[in-house]
mmCIF file of C-alpha atoms in Angstrom:
data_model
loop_
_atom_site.group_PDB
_atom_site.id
_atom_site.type_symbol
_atom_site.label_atom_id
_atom_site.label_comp_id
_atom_site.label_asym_id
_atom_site.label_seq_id
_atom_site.Cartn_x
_atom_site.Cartn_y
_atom_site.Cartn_z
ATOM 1 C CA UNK A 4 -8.661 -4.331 31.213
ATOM 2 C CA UNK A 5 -10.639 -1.164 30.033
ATOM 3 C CA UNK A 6 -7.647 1.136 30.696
ATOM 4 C CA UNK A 7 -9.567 3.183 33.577
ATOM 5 C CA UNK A 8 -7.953 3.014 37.110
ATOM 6 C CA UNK A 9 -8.874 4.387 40.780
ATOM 7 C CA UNK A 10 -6.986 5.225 43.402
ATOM 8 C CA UNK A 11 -7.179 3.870 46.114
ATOM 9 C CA UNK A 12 -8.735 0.370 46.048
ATOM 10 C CA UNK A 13 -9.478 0.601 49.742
ATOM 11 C CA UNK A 14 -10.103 3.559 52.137
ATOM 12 C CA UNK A 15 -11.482 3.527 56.011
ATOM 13 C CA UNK A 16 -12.842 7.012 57.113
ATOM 14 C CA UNK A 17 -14.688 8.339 60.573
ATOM 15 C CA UNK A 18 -17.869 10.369 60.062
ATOM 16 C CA UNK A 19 -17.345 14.397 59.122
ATOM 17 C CA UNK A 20 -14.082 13.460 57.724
ATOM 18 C CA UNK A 21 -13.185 14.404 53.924
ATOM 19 C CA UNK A 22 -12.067 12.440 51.238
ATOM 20 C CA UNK A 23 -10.657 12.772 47.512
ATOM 21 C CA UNK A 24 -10.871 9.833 45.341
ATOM 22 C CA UNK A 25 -9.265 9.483 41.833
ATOM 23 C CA UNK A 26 -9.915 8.313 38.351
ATOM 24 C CA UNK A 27 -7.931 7.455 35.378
ATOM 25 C CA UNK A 28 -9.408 8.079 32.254
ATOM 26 C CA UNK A 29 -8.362 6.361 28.862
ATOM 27 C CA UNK A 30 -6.079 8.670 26.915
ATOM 28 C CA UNK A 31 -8.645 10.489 24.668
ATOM 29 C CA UNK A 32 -11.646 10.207 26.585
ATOM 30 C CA UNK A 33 -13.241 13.659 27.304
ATOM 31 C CA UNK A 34 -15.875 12.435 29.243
ATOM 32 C CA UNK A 35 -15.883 11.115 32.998
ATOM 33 C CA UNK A 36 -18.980 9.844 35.371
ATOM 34 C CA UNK A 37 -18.568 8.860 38.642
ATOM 35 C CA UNK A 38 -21.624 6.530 40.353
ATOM 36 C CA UNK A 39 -22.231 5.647 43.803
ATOM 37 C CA UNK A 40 -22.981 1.582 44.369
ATOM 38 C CA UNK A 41 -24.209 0.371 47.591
ATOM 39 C CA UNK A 42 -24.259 -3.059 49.003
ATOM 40 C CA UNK A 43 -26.822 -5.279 46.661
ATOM 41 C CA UNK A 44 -27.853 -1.911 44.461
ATOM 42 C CA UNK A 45 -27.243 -1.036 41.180
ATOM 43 C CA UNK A 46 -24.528 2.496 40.460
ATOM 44 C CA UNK A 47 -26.393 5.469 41.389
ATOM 45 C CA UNK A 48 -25.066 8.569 39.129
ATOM 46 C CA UNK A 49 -23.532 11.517 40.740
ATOM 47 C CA UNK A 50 -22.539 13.597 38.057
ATOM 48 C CA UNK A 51 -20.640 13.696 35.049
ATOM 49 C CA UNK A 52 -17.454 16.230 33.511
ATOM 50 C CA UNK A 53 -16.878 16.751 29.878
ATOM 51 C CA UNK A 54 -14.181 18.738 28.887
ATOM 52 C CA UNK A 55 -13.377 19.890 32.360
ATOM 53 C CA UNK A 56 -17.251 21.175 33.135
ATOM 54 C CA UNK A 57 -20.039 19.219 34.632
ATOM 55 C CA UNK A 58 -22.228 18.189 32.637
ATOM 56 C CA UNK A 59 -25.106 17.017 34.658
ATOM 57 C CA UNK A 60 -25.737 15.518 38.157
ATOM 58 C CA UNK A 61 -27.782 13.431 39.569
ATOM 59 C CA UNK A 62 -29.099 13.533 43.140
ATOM 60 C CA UNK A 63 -26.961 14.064 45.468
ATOM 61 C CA UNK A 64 -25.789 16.810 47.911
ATOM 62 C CA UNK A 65 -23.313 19.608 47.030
ATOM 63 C CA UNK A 66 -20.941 17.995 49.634
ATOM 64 C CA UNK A 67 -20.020 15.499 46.496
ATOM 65 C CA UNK A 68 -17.828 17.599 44.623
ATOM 66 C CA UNK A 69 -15.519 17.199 41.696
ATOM 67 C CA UNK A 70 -12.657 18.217 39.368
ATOM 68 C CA UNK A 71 -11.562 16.798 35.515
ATOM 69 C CA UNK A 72 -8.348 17.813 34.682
ATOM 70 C CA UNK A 73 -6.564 17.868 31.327
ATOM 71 C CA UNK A 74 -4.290 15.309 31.529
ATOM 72 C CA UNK A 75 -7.480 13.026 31.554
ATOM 73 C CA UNK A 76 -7.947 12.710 35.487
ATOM 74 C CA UNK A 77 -10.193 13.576 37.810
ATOM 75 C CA UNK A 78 -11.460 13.445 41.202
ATOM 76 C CA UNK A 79 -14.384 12.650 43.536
ATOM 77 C CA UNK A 80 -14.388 14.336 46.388
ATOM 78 C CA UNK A 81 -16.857 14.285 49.747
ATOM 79 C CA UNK A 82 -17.184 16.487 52.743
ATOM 80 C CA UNK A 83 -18.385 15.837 55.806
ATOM 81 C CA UNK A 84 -18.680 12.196 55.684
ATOM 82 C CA UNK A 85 -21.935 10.397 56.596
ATOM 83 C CA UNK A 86 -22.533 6.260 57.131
ATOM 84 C CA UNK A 87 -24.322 5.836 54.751
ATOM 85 C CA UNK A 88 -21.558 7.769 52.307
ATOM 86 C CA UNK A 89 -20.291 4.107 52.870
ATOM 87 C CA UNK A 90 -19.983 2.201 49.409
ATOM 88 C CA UNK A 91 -18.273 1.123 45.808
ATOM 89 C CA UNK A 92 -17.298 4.255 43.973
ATOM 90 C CA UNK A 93 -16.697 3.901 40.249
ATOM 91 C CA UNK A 94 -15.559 6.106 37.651
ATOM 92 C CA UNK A 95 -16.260 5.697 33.964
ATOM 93 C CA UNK A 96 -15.029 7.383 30.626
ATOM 94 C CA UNK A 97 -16.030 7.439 27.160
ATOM 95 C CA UNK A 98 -15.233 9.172 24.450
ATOM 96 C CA UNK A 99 -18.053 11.663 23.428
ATOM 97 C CA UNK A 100 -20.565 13.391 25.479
ATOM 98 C CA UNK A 101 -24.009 12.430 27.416
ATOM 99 C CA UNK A 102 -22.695 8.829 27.743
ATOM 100 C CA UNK A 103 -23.627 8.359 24.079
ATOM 101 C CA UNK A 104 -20.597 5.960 23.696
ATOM 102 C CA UNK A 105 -19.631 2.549 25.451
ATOM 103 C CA UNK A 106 -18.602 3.489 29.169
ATOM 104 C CA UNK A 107 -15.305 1.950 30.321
ATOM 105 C CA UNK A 108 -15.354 1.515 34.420
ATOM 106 C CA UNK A 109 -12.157 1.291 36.604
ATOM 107 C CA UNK A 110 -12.463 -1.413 39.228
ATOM 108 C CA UNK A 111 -13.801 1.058 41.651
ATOM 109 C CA UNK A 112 -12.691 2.212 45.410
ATOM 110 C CA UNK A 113 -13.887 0.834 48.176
ATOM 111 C CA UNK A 114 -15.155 3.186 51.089
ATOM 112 C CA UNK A 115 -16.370 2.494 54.665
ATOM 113 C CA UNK A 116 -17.401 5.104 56.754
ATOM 114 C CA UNK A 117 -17.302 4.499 60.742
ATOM 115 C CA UNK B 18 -39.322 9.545 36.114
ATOM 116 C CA UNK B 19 -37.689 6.572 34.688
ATOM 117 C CA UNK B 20 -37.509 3.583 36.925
ATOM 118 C CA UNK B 21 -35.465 0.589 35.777
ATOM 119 C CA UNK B 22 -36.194 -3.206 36.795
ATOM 120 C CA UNK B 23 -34.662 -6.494 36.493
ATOM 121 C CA UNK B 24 -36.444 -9.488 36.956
ATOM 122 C CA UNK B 25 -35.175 -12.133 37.814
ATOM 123 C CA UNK B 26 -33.086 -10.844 41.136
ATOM 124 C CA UNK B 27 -30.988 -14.419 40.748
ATOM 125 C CA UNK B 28 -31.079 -17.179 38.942
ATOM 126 C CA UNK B 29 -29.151 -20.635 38.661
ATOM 127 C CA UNK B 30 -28.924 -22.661 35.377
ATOM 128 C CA UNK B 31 -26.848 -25.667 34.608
ATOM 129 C CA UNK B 32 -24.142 -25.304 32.339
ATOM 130 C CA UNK B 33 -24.815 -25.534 28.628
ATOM 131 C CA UNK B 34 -28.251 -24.086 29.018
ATOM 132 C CA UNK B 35 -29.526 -20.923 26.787
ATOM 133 C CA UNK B 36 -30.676 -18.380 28.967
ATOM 134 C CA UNK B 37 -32.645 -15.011 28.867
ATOM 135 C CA UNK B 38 -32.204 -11.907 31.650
ATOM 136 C CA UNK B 39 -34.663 -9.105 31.624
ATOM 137 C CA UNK B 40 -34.806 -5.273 32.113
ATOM 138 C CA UNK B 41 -37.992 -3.038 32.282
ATOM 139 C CA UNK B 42 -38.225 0.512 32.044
ATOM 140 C CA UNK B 43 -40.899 3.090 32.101
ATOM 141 C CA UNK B 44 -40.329 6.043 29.945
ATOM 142 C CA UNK B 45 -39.289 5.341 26.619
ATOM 143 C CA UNK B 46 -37.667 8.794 25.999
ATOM 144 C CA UNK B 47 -34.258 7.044 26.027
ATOM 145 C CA UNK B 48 -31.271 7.355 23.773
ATOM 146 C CA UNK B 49 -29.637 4.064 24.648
ATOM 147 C CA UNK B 50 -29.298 1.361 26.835
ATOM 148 C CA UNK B 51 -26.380 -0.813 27.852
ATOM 149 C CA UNK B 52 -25.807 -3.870 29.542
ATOM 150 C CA UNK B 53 -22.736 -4.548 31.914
ATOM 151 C CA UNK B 54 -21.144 -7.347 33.225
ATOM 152 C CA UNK B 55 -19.944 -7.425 36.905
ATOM 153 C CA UNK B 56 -17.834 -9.581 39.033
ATOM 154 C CA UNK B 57 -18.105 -9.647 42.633
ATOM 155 C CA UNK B 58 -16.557 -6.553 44.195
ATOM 156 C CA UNK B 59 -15.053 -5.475 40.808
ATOM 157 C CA UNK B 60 -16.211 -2.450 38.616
ATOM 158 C CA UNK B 61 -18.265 -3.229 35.412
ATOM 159 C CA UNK B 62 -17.434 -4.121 31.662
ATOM 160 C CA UNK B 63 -19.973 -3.254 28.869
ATOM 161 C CA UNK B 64 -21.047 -5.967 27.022
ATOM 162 C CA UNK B 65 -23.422 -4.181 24.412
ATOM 163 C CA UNK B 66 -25.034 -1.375 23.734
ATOM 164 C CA UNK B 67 -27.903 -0.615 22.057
ATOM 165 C CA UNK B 68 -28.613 3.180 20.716
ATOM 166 C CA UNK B 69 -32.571 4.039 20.679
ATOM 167 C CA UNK B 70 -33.004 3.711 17.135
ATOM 168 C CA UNK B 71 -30.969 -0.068 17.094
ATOM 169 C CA UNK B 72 -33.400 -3.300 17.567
ATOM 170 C CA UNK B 73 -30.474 -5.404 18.895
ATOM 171 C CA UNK B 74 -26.828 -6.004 19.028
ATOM 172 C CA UNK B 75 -24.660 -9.093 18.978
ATOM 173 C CA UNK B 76 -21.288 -10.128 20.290
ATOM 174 C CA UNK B 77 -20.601 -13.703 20.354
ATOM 175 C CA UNK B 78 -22.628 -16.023 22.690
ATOM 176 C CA UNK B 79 -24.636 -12.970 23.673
ATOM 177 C CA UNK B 80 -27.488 -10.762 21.697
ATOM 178 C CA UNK B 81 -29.513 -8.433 23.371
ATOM 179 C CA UNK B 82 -33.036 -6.642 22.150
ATOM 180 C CA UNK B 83 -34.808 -3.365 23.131
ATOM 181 C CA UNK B 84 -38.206 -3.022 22.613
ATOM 182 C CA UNK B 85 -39.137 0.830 23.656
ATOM 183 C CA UNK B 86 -42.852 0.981 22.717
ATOM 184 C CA UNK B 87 -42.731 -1.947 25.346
ATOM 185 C CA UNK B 88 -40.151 -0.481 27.602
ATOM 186 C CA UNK B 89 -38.293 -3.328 27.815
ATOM 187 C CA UNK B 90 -34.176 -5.136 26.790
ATOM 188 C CA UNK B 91 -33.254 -8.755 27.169
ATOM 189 C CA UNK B 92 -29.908 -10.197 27.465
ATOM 190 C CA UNK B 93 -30.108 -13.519 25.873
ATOM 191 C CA UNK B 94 -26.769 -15.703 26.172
ATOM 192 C CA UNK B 95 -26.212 -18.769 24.449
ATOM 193 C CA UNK B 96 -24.320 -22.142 25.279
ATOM 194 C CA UNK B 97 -23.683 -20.511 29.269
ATOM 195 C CA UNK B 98 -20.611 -21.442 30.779
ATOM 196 C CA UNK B 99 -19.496 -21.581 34.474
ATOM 197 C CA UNK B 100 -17.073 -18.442 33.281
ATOM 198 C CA UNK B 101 -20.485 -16.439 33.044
ATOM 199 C CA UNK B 102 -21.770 -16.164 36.386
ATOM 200 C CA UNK B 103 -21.529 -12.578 37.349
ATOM 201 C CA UNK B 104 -24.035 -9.565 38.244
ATOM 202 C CA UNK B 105 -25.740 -8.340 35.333
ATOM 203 C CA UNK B 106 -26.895 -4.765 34.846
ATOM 204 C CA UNK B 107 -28.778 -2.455 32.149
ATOM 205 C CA UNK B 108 -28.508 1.189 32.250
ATOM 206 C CA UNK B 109 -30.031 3.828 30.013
ATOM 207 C CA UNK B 110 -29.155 7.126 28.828
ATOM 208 C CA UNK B 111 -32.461 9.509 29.447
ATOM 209 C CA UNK B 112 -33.050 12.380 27.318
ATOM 210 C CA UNK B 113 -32.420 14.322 30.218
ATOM 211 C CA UNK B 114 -29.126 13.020 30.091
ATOM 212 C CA UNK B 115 -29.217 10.773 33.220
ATOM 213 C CA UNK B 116 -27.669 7.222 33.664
ATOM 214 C CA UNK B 117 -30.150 5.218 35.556
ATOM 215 C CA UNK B 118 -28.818 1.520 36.181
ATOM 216 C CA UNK B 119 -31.369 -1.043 37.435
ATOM 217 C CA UNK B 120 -30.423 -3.066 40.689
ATOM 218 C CA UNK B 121 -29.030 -6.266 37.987
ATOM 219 C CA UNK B 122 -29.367 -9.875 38.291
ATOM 220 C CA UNK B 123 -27.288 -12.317 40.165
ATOM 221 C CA UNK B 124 -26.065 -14.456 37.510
ATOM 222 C CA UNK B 125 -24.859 -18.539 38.828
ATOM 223 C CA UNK B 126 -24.051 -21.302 36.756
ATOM 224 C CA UNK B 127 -23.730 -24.660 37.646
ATOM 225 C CA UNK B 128 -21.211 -27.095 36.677
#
């Protein structure tokens, strides 16, 4: 158990729908990532908050957006859903900035896009 | 830009066996790599990581190396055990601070 959880485990959307996902940091963590895993691929990063501000992104759209709030949660969320949106998402903390520290994952959500 | 391979995509080994996994990376501008553990449809647990200036770490059965003037980590676990078949990944933290995770390798072992 590395303290992290998601909400939900599951979720089925339709194409151009929205959806919020969420992220339990361990108490004390300031940082959060959250990473994109398809089928057979390895996380991709989407971007990371420290302290409430992100702190780097990787490459994807502006329709991935987030929030860290400071009771150590945060959220993913995605407009307009596409197919290929379909995938693991995983959130990770640690405790200092830039990933410098050991990340702890949650166990991820799973989300299918028809 | 940094591009991140394991080799081998799978592999099978009997049970008891010593064992190495690989991960190769091109830019060496890196300030640490980690390697991660991860069961099927389940989110990942670090097993080790390694800051730039570090040669390896250990944690029981497993020790793991980075080489950067060679661009490259191993993963060496000793003694495996059925309990160790899993997906395993490397990621490193680029000075541009980006996470780049290679694709892993499909860890089985046999009983």
């Amino acid at each position: 158990e590395t303290g992290v959880t998601q909400s939900p485990t599951h979720l089925i959307k339709t194409r151009g729908q929205q959806v919020t996902l969420r992220c339990s940091s361990q108490s004390g963590h300031n940082t959060v990532s959250w990473y994109q895993q398809a089928l057979g691929q390895g996380p991709q990063f989407i971007f990371q908050y420290y302290r409430e501000e992100e702190n780097g992104r990787g490459n994807f759209p502006p329709r991935f957006s987030g929030l860290q709030f400071p009771n150590y949660s945060s959220e993913l969320n995605v407009n307009a859903l596409e197919l290929d949106d379909s995938a693991l998402y995983l959130c990770a903390s640690s405790l200092g900035l830039r990933g410098a520290d050991t990340q702890y994952f949650g166990p991820g959500t799973r989300l299918t896009v028809l | 830009k940094q591009e991140v391979t394991q080799i081998p995509a799978a592999l099978s080994v009997p049970e008891g066996e010593n064992l190495v996994l690989n991960c190769s990376f091109t830019d060496s501008a890196i300030y640490n790599l980690q390697w991660f553990r991860q069961d099927p449809g389940k989110g990942l647990t670090s097993l080790l990581l390694i800051q730039s200036s570090q040669r390896e770490q250990t944690s029981g059965r497993l020790n793991a190396s980075l080489d950067k003037s060679s661009g490259r980590s191993t993963l060496y676990i000793a003694a495996s055990q059925p309990g160790d078949s899993a997906t395993y990944l490397c990621a490193l933290l680029n000075r541009d601070d980006k996470i780049i995770f290679g694709k892993g390798t499909r860890l089985h072992i046999l009983p």
